[in-house]
Short mmCIF file of C-alpha atoms in Angstrom, two decimals:
data_model
loop_
_atom_site.label_atom_id
_atom_site.label_comp_id
_atom_site.label_asym_id
_atom_site.label_seq_id
_atom_site.Cartn_x
_atom_site.Cartn_y
_atom_site.Cartn_z
CA MET N 1 30.43 19.82 -10.72
CA LYS N 2 30.61 17.01 -13.55
CA TYR N 3 26.52 16.61 -13.87
CA GLU N 4 27.37 13.47 -16.24
CA LYS N 5 28.75 11.61 -13.64
CA TRP N 6 26.68 9.00 -11.85
CA SER N 7 26.60 10.24 -8.08
CA TRP N 8 26.20 7.64 -4.92
CA GLY N 9 25.42 10.40 -2.87
CA TYR N 10 22.42 11.42 -5.25
CA TRP N 11 21.44 7.56 -5.33
CA CYS N 12 21.31 7.47 -1.43
CA LEU N 13 19.31 10.19 -1.32
CA LYS N 14 17.06 9.21 -3.98
CA GLN N 15 16.29 5.76 -2.31
CA TYR N 16 15.44 7.95 1.01
CA VAL N 17 13.33 10.23 -0.82
CA ARG N 18 11.29 7.28 -2.75
CA PHE N 19 10.35 5.94 0.66
CA ILE N 20 8.67 9.16 2.03
CA ASP N 21 7.31 9.21 -1.67
CA TRP N 22 5.50 5.73 -1.07
CA ILE N 23 4.35 6.80 2.41
CA ILE N 24 2.96 9.88 0.88
CA HIS N 25 1.22 8.06 -1.93
CA LYS N 26 -1.80 5.17 -1.88
CA LYS N 27 -0.22 4.09 -5.37
CA THR N 28 2.07 4.95 -8.04
CA ILE N 29 1.00 3.56 -11.83
CA LEU N 30 4.07 3.73 -14.47
CA THR N 31 3.14 3.07 -18.13
CA GLY N 32 4.93 2.90 -21.05
CA GLU N 33 8.10 2.49 -19.56
CA GLU N 34 9.06 0.35 -22.29
CA ASN N 35 9.29 3.74 -24.43
CA ILE N 36 12.11 5.02 -22.69
CA PRO N 37 15.23 4.29 -24.85
CA GLN N 38 18.45 2.45 -24.00
CA ASN N 39 21.58 3.75 -24.47
CA LYS N 40 20.26 7.29 -26.36
CA PRO N 41 20.53 11.02 -25.19
CA ILE N 42 17.22 11.50 -23.54
CA LEU N 43 15.33 14.57 -22.88
CA PHE N 44 12.15 14.04 -20.35
CA ALA N 45 9.61 16.39 -21.43
CA PRO N 46 6.55 16.43 -18.82
CA ASN N 47 3.66 18.40 -18.45
CA HIS N 48 4.02 20.54 -14.91
CA GLN N 49 0.70 20.98 -12.96
CA ASN N 50 2.32 20.17 -9.50
CA ALA N 51 5.64 22.08 -8.32
CA LEU N 52 8.27 19.94 -6.75
CA SER N 53 5.81 16.74 -7.23
CA ASP N 54 6.02 16.15 -10.91
CA PRO N 55 10.11 15.99 -11.18
CA MET N 56 9.63 13.63 -8.17
CA ALA N 57 7.45 11.21 -10.39
CA ILE N 58 10.12 11.09 -13.19
CA LEU N 59 13.12 10.84 -11.33
CA LEU N 60 12.22 8.39 -8.19
CA HIS N 61 10.45 6.15 -10.32
CA THR N 62 13.37 5.74 -13.41
CA ARG N 63 16.50 4.42 -13.56
CA PHE N 64 18.06 7.75 -14.42
CA GLN N 65 19.51 10.38 -12.43
CA PRO N 66 17.90 13.25 -14.77
CA VAL N 67 19.86 16.78 -14.70
CA TRP N 68 16.93 19.69 -14.79
CA LEU N 69 16.96 22.42 -16.38
CA ALA N 70 15.79 25.39 -14.25
CA ARG N 71 15.31 29.17 -14.22
CA ALA N 72 18.05 30.62 -12.89
CA ASP N 73 16.52 33.34 -10.60
CA ILE N 74 15.93 30.54 -7.94
CA PHE N 75 19.79 30.15 -7.41
CA LYS N 76 20.40 32.08 -4.70
CA LYS N 77 24.18 32.52 -3.19
CA GLY N 78 25.29 30.07 -0.55
CA ILE N 79 23.81 26.66 0.70
CA ILE N 80 20.90 26.64 -2.08
CA THR N 81 22.64 26.70 -4.91
CA LEU N 82 25.23 24.31 -3.52
CA LEU N 83 22.06 22.35 -2.17
CA LEU N 84 20.47 22.64 -6.57
CA ARG N 85 23.59 21.74 -8.15
CA PHE N 86 23.65 18.57 -5.85
CA LEU N 87 20.34 17.84 -7.13
CA LYS N 88 21.79 18.08 -10.92
CA ILE N 89 19.73 21.15 -11.52
CA MET N 90 21.33 23.38 -13.69
CA PRO N 91 20.19 27.17 -14.32
CA VAL N 92 18.64 28.68 -17.52
CA TYR N 93 18.63 32.39 -18.08
CA ARG N 94 16.45 34.36 -19.58
CA LEU N 95 16.02 37.80 -21.28
CA ARG N 96 13.99 38.94 -17.67
CA ASP N 97 17.15 37.82 -16.07
CA GLY N 98 19.14 40.49 -18.29
CA LYS N 99 20.88 40.94 -21.09
CA GLU N 100 24.01 40.64 -19.71
CA GLN N 101 23.23 37.16 -17.92
CA LEU N 102 22.39 35.29 -21.37
CA ALA N 103 25.73 34.69 -21.55
CA LYS N 104 26.26 32.11 -18.99
CA ASN N 105 23.69 30.06 -20.94
CA ASP N 106 26.94 28.90 -22.86
CA LYS N 107 28.48 26.97 -19.74
CA THR N 108 24.61 25.37 -19.32
CA PHE N 109 24.48 23.96 -22.81
CA SER N 110 27.87 22.88 -22.90
CA ASP N 111 27.69 21.16 -19.92
CA SER N 112 24.10 19.27 -21.48
CA ILE N 113 25.84 18.48 -24.46
CA LYS N 114 28.19 16.34 -22.06
CA VAL N 115 25.32 15.13 -20.14
CA LEU N 116 23.64 13.90 -23.42
CA GLU N 117 26.72 12.82 -24.85
CA ASN N 118 27.41 10.57 -22.21
CA ASN N 119 23.86 8.99 -22.88
CA PHE N 120 22.57 10.47 -19.34
CA ALA N 121 19.19 12.15 -19.47
CA LEU N 122 18.18 15.87 -19.20
CA ALA N 123 14.74 16.98 -18.08
CA LEU N 124 12.86 20.48 -18.64
CA PHE N 125 9.10 21.35 -18.26
CA PRO N 126 8.31 22.68 -21.75
CA GLU N 127 5.49 24.60 -20.57
CA ALA N 128 8.29 26.55 -18.25
CA ALA N 129 4.98 27.26 -15.54
CA HIS N 130 3.12 25.04 -14.04
CA SER N 131 -0.71 25.29 -13.77
CA ALA N 132 -2.14 23.65 -10.89
CA LYS N 133 -5.15 22.73 -13.27
CA ARG N 134 -5.79 19.68 -15.48
CA GLN N 135 -5.05 22.17 -18.27
CA MET N 136 -1.56 22.12 -20.01
CA LEU N 137 -0.02 25.60 -20.91
CA SER N 138 0.96 26.41 -24.04
CA HIS N 139 4.59 25.60 -25.03
CA LYS N 140 7.54 27.48 -24.74
CA LYS N 141 10.51 27.20 -27.45
CA ALA N 142 12.98 25.85 -24.93
CA VAL N 143 13.38 21.93 -25.46
CA PRO N 144 13.32 22.62 -29.39
CA ARG N 145 16.28 25.36 -28.73
CA ILE N 146 18.30 23.03 -26.18
CA VAL N 147 17.92 20.12 -28.48
CA PHE N 148 18.96 21.66 -31.68
CA MET N 149 21.71 23.57 -30.47
CA ALA N 150 23.14 20.29 -28.41
CA GLU N 151 22.99 18.77 -31.77
CA GLU N 152 24.48 21.68 -33.79
CA LYS N 153 27.48 22.16 -31.56
CA ALA N 154 27.98 18.44 -31.37
CA LYS N 155 27.94 18.06 -35.44
CA GLU N 156 24.14 16.49 -35.40
CA ASN N 157 26.16 13.31 -34.11
CA LEU N 158 23.93 12.65 -30.82
CA ASP N 159 20.39 10.99 -32.07
CA ILE N 160 18.66 12.73 -28.91
CA HIS N 161 15.31 10.98 -28.21
CA ILE N 162 12.49 13.13 -26.39
CA VAL N 163 10.36 11.44 -24.30
CA PRO N 164 6.90 13.07 -23.74
CA VAL N 165 5.79 11.95 -19.90
CA GLY N 166 2.10 12.73 -19.03
CA ILE N 167 1.91 12.83 -15.16
CA TYR N 168 -1.55 12.50 -13.44
CA TYR N 169 -2.74 13.17 -9.74
CA SER N 170 -5.90 12.14 -7.93
CA SER N 171 -5.39 14.87 -6.33
CA TYR N 172 -2.83 17.63 -6.29
CA TRP N 173 -2.27 17.83 -2.80
CA LYS N 174 -3.75 15.31 -0.47
CA PHE N 175 -2.29 12.58 1.41
CA ASN N 176 -2.77 9.06 0.10
CA ARG N 177 -3.28 9.96 -3.36
CA THR N 178 -2.57 8.24 -6.51
CA VAL N 179 -0.23 9.12 -9.15
CA ILE N 180 -0.01 8.01 -12.61
CA VAL N 181 3.14 8.68 -14.59
CA ASN N 182 2.37 7.69 -18.55
CA PHE N 183 5.95 7.68 -20.76
CA GLY N 184 4.98 7.85 -24.38
CA GLU N 185 6.81 7.32 -27.50
CA PRO N 186 9.90 8.94 -27.94
CA ILE N 187 10.24 11.71 -30.45
CA ARG N 188 13.62 11.67 -32.61
CA VAL N 189 15.53 15.31 -32.90
CA ASN N 190 16.93 13.26 -36.12
CA HIS N 191 13.71 13.65 -37.82
CA PHE N 192 13.73 17.84 -37.76
CA LEU N 193 17.17 18.82 -38.52
CA ASP N 194 17.00 18.70 -42.40
CA GLU N 195 14.53 21.10 -41.94
CA TYR N 196 16.05 23.01 -38.96
CA GLN N 197 19.08 23.35 -41.76
CA THR N 198 16.91 25.25 -44.16
CA ASN N 199 14.10 27.05 -41.29
CA SER N 200 15.42 26.64 -38.21
CA ASN N 201 11.92 28.86 -36.76
CA ALA N 202 9.85 26.35 -38.59
CA ALA N 203 11.61 22.90 -37.21
CA THR N 204 11.39 24.79 -33.72
CA MET N 205 7.44 25.53 -34.15
CA ALA N 206 7.18 21.90 -35.75
CA LEU N 207 9.26 20.28 -32.87
CA ARG N 208 7.09 22.49 -30.22
CA ASP N 209 3.74 21.06 -31.41
CA SER N 210 4.88 17.52 -31.91
CA ILE N 211 5.97 17.59 -28.11
CA TYR N 212 3.10 18.96 -26.98
CA THR N 213 0.44 16.84 -29.46
CA SER N 214 2.10 13.88 -27.84
CA ILE N 215 1.86 14.96 -23.90
CA ASP N 216 -1.53 15.79 -24.87
CA LYS N 217 -2.27 11.91 -25.75
CA LEU N 218 -0.79 11.15 -21.96
CA THR N 219 -2.64 13.31 -19.46
CA ILE N 220 -6.15 14.91 -18.71
CA ASN N 221 -6.11 17.93 -20.60
CA ILE N 222 -8.91 20.25 -20.25
CA LYS N 223 -8.42 22.78 -22.89
CA SER N 224 -11.39 24.84 -22.34
CA LYS N 225 -11.24 28.07 -20.29
CA THR N 226 -14.58 28.73 -19.97
CA PHE N 227 -15.78 26.10 -18.56
CA TYR N 228 -12.65 24.92 -17.15
CA THR N 229 -14.16 24.32 -13.27
CA ASP N 230 -17.56 23.16 -14.45
CA PHE N 231 -16.28 20.12 -16.64
CA GLU N 232 -13.60 19.31 -13.96
CA LEU N 233 -17.19 18.74 -11.45
CA ILE N 234 -18.55 16.80 -14.18
CA ARG N 235 -15.63 14.51 -14.77
CA GLU N 236 -16.06 14.37 -10.61
CA LEU N 237 -19.77 13.56 -10.44
CA TYR N 238 -20.12 11.43 -13.45
CA GLY N 239 -16.61 9.89 -14.63
CA LYS N 240 -16.95 6.52 -12.67
CA HIS N 241 -20.66 6.17 -14.11
CA PHE N 242 -19.13 7.04 -17.75
CA LEU N 243 -16.86 4.14 -16.97
CA LYS N 244 -19.21 1.69 -15.90
CA ARG N 245 -21.71 2.54 -18.48
CA LYS N 246 -18.89 1.72 -21.07
CA GLY N 247 -18.25 -1.73 -19.75
CA GLU N 248 -15.02 -1.40 -18.17
CA GLU N 249 -13.99 -2.66 -14.85
CA TYR N 250 -12.97 -0.15 -12.14
CA SER N 251 -9.24 0.62 -12.01
CA GLU N 252 -7.29 3.38 -11.33
CA ILE N 253 -5.84 3.24 -14.98
CA ASN N 254 -9.21 2.60 -16.40
CA LEU N 255 -10.93 5.48 -14.84
CA PHE N 256 -7.72 8.03 -15.88
CA ARG N 257 -8.21 6.75 -19.48
CA SER N 258 -12.02 7.07 -19.46
CA ASP N 259 -11.76 10.32 -18.05
CA ARG N 260 -9.76 11.65 -20.39
CA GLU N 261 -11.97 10.50 -23.13
CA LEU N 262 -14.96 12.06 -21.08
CA THR N 263 -13.06 15.88 -20.80
CA HIS N 264 -11.83 15.21 -24.37
CA LYS N 265 -16.03 14.87 -25.76
CA LEU N 266 -16.87 17.93 -23.23
CA ASP N 267 -14.19 20.21 -24.81
CA ALA N 268 -16.06 19.54 -28.03
CA MET N 269 -19.57 19.46 -26.83
CA GLU N 270 -18.59 23.17 -25.68
CA THR N 271 -18.21 24.05 -29.42
CA ASP N 272 -20.80 21.84 -31.04
CA ARG N 273 -23.79 22.12 -28.66
CA PRO N 274 -22.83 25.21 -26.34
CA GLU N 275 -27.03 26.04 -25.10
CA GLU N 276 -26.81 22.27 -24.10
CA VAL N 277 -23.77 22.47 -22.36
CA ASN N 278 -24.76 25.40 -20.51
CA THR N 279 -27.75 23.37 -19.48
CA VAL N 280 -26.01 20.05 -18.15
CA ILE N 281 -23.86 22.80 -16.16
CA ARG N 282 -26.73 24.10 -14.38
CA GLU N 283 -27.78 20.48 -13.51
CA ALA N 284 -24.60 19.49 -12.05
CA LYS N 285 -24.43 22.48 -10.28
CA ALA N 286 -27.73 21.82 -8.47
CA TYR N 287 -26.76 18.31 -7.99
CA ASN N 288 -23.43 19.37 -6.32
CA GLN N 289 -25.38 21.97 -4.27
CA LEU N 290 -27.57 19.13 -2.84
CA LEU N 291 -24.98 16.56 -2.54
CA LYS N 292 -23.21 19.84 -0.42
CA LYS N 293 -26.61 20.32 1.55
CA TYR N 294 -26.86 16.48 2.87
CA LYS N 295 -22.85 16.13 3.38
CA LEU N 296 -22.52 13.38 1.00
CA ARG N 297 -20.47 12.01 -2.22
CA SER N 298 -21.74 11.10 -5.53
CA TRP N 299 -20.20 7.71 -5.30
CA LEU N 300 -22.31 6.29 -2.57
CA LEU N 301 -25.46 6.80 -4.40
CA GLU N 302 -24.04 4.77 -7.00
CA ASN N 303 -22.99 1.91 -4.33
CA GLN N 304 -25.70 1.54 -1.98
CA LYS N 305 -25.80 -2.41 -2.83
CA ASN N 306 -25.52 -3.47 0.28
CA ASN N 307 -25.24 -0.44 2.37
CA PHE N 308 -25.79 -1.56 5.88
CA VAL N 309 -23.41 -4.77 5.48
CA LYS N 310 -20.80 -2.69 4.32
CA ILE N 311 -21.12 -0.12 7.45
CA ALA N 312 -21.68 -3.32 9.54
CA GLY N 313 -18.43 -4.76 8.36
CA ASN N 314 -16.63 -1.35 8.42
CA LYS N 315 -17.08 -0.66 11.82
CA VAL N 316 -15.62 -3.98 12.49
CA LEU N 317 -12.78 -3.15 10.59
CA LEU N 318 -12.60 0.13 12.73
CA ILE N 319 -12.71 -1.37 16.03
CA LEU N 320 -10.03 -3.93 15.23
CA GLY N 321 -7.85 -1.31 13.16
CA LEU N 322 -8.46 1.33 16.31
CA PRO N 323 -5.26 0.65 18.53
CA VAL N 324 -3.21 0.87 15.44
CA PHE N 325 -4.99 4.07 14.32
CA LEU N 326 -4.15 5.74 18.03
CA PHE N 327 -0.41 4.37 17.55
CA GLY N 328 -0.25 5.92 14.39
CA PHE N 329 -2.23 9.47 15.28
CA VAL N 330 0.02 9.81 18.15
CA PHE N 331 3.25 9.64 16.75
CA ASN N 332 2.37 11.60 13.39
CA ALA N 333 -0.34 14.13 14.50
CA ILE N 334 2.46 16.82 15.47
CA PRO N 335 4.36 16.50 12.34
CA PHE N 336 1.35 16.17 10.39
CA PHE N 337 -0.66 19.32 11.62
CA ALA N 338 2.21 21.34 11.76
CA THR N 339 2.66 21.66 8.13
CA ASP N 340 -0.84 21.29 7.05
CA ILE N 341 -2.11 23.77 9.15
CA PRO N 342 0.54 26.52 8.28
CA VAL N 343 0.64 25.83 4.59
CA ARG N 344 -3.19 25.48 4.06
CA LYS N 345 -3.28 29.38 5.71
CA LYS N 346 -0.11 30.76 4.23
CA ILE N 347 0.75 29.17 0.98
CA LYS N 348 -2.08 30.71 -1.68
CA ASP N 349 -0.69 28.86 -4.68
CA ARG N 350 -2.22 25.08 -3.94
CA ALA N 351 0.28 23.52 -6.30
CA PHE N 352 3.16 24.03 -4.14
CA TRP N 353 1.10 22.35 -1.06
CA SER N 354 2.68 19.11 -1.68
CA THR N 355 6.04 20.48 -2.06
CA PHE N 356 5.69 21.22 1.59
CA PHE N 357 4.27 18.03 2.47
CA LEU N 358 7.24 16.21 0.50
CA SER N 359 9.91 18.11 2.51
CA SER N 360 8.15 17.69 5.51
CA GLY N 361 8.38 13.88 5.12
CA ILE N 362 11.70 14.46 4.27
CA ILE N 363 13.07 16.73 7.50
CA LEU N 364 10.36 17.18 10.21
CA PHE N 365 9.13 14.00 10.20
CA PRO N 366 12.54 12.15 11.18
CA ILE N 367 13.25 14.58 13.62
CA VAL N 368 9.73 14.86 15.89
CA TYR N 369 10.10 10.83 15.28
CA LEU N 370 13.40 10.91 17.23
CA LEU N 371 12.33 13.21 19.61
CA GLN N 372 9.16 11.45 20.53
CA LEU N 373 11.44 8.15 20.78
CA TRP N 374 13.57 10.22 23.46
CA ALA N 375 10.46 11.27 25.34
CA VAL N 376 9.05 7.46 25.60
CA SER N 377 12.49 5.94 25.75
CA GLY N 378 12.13 5.37 29.59
CA PHE N 379 8.96 3.17 29.08
CA ILE N 380 10.53 0.87 26.61
CA PRO N 381 12.81 -1.31 27.39
CA GLY N 382 16.00 -2.98 25.18
CA ILE N 383 17.69 -1.26 22.13
CA TRP N 384 15.57 -3.40 19.56
CA LEU N 385 12.39 -2.64 21.04
CA LYS N 386 13.02 1.06 20.71
CA LEU N 387 14.04 0.79 17.20
CA LEU N 388 10.98 -1.16 16.18
CA VAL N 389 8.50 1.44 17.65
CA LEU N 390 10.73 4.24 15.87
CA ALA N 391 10.34 2.20 12.20
CA CYS N 392 6.82 1.64 12.95
CA MET N 393 6.04 5.40 13.54
CA PRO N 394 5.94 6.32 9.73
CA PHE N 395 4.32 3.02 8.42
CA SER N 396 1.34 3.69 11.32
CA GLY N 397 0.86 6.80 10.29
CA LYS N 398 0.23 5.62 6.14
CA ILE N 399 -2.45 3.02 8.37
CA ALA N 400 -3.77 5.63 10.56
CA PHE N 401 -5.03 7.98 7.76
CA ARG N 402 -6.24 4.66 5.96
CA TRP N 403 -8.19 4.16 8.81
CA TYR N 404 -9.53 7.51 8.58
CA VAL N 405 -10.49 7.18 5.21
CA VAL N 406 -12.38 4.25 6.27
CA TRP N 407 -14.22 6.13 8.94
CA LEU N 408 -15.14 8.91 6.65
CA LYS N 409 -16.89 6.54 3.95
CA THR N 410 -18.69 4.32 6.85
CA TRP N 411 -19.76 7.92 8.34
CA GLY N 412 -20.67 8.79 4.76
CA ARG N 413 -22.78 5.51 3.98
CA GLY N 414 -24.48 6.01 7.52
CA ARG N 415 -25.67 9.73 6.69
CA LEU N 416 -26.99 8.23 3.15
CA PHE N 417 -28.98 5.55 5.34
CA ASN N 418 -30.09 7.69 7.79
CA LEU N 419 -31.64 10.03 4.91
CA LYS N 420 -33.20 7.46 3.09
CA LEU N 421 -34.91 6.34 5.93
CA PHE N 422 -35.95 9.11 8.11
CA ASN N 423 -36.03 12.08 4.79
CA LYS N 424 -37.43 10.30 1.84
CA LYS N 425 -38.47 13.29 0.28
CA GLY N 426 -34.78 14.71 0.65
CA TYR N 427 -33.38 11.45 -0.67
CA ASN N 428 -35.34 10.97 -3.44
CA ASN N 429 -34.76 14.77 -4.75
CA LEU N 430 -31.14 13.81 -4.26
CA LEU N 431 -31.39 10.54 -6.43
CA THR N 432 -33.88 12.25 -9.24
CA ALA N 433 -31.25 14.87 -9.50
CA GLN N 434 -28.28 12.44 -9.84
CA ASN N 435 -30.56 10.66 -12.67
CA GLN N 436 -31.79 13.01 -14.50
CA LEU N 437 -27.81 14.49 -14.76
CA PHE N 438 -26.76 11.13 -15.80
CA GLU N 439 -29.58 10.41 -18.39
CA LYS N 440 -28.94 13.89 -19.84
CA LEU N 441 -25.16 13.59 -20.16
CA ASP N 442 -25.69 9.75 -21.53
CA LYS N 443 -27.31 11.18 -23.99
CA LEU N 444 -25.48 13.98 -24.99
CA ILE N 445 -22.01 12.21 -24.99
CA SER N 446 -23.86 9.50 -27.20
CA SER N 447 -24.80 12.09 -29.78
CA GLN N 448 -21.66 13.61 -29.66
CA THR N 449 -19.64 10.40 -30.21
CA LEU N 450 -22.71 9.85 -33.23
CA ASN N 451 -21.58 13.14 -34.52
CA SER N 452 -17.84 12.61 -34.29
CA GLU N 453 -17.96 8.93 -36.26
CA LEU N 454 -19.94 10.68 -39.15
#
């Protein structure tokens, strides 16, 4: 197979998967697209936290048909290998695959050079594994080795540009999530070639570190090993308040950038002020336990203005949207729960959950849609009306889920309203816990900012 050739079959599949991806996500935000070079050989180097969703975030939202390099052990004989090659995925053999297998990398590197020579794009995860956390793993040497070898074999005439990519998910597996894809300024391999000629190992390490630093600026990377879970909890509880305290308007991209700043400060405080960090973590856990006790979310306490009016307005919206919800639920419940329940029970690594949901959207949902249309076709007159019903099934599923989200928010507001009305002690305890936590974090972060400036 000639990986460097444009594939119409790949293009058609890409458009179909792009539609499925749109159904799954609430919003996809791209930044830094101007950093992707034109008419240059490119290697995309993204962080890796969410299995198949990560390559989808790049290949579905760029003009390229990127050729991915993946570990060789996923290439099984038969249809799987044929499918992987159709998807422009090439095997890279590691020492663990057997020393005798390493020679096969010569063909992979040769094909990689052809891709780059034709100004197509390669893609490779520098971490060589996914973390399933907002925490970047240490980088391996694969990316520098491949680009240096490609330049060496091409007599340093390629001018490869490595494009660092930071991928962020509002949730790693929930339906209707937001994904943010940040393309960073390209790293030119040419800038490291002189050092590579005199000290190849030093150049490899320098390029590896440069890639890590570039990606680190583009994603949320909680570096703490001890307090990762605690800092993630603080981000969820305090993040929107921190954004508001900075005087910035709420948007997904603003919240992402604010959360990145917040987690960076928390990491710094672990080193500078460990005792105070331990104290604020205990208060965050206590506040979170109160929220669980009353089955509430922190944002409800922060957005109480006109709560009763919002409840009434949402109820009207829910009533008006009920017929659409019922249509969407009826025609999407079977494939949704047939995927959701087994995946949650059987798949231990949550990073793969979104992969199964995407695969289900590509394969299972269309099959079930056709079977359901066949089952009710006797009640639907005319071929065009039948096709209209079929076309409405995926859209109604997306709308039905949003209806369900509005229902959850309305129910949450109702619980808070009842708590405030009938359990003032519990409400005051909850509000006091939030205020104390936020005030302590405000002071800690303000002093941390001052210390950084000094």
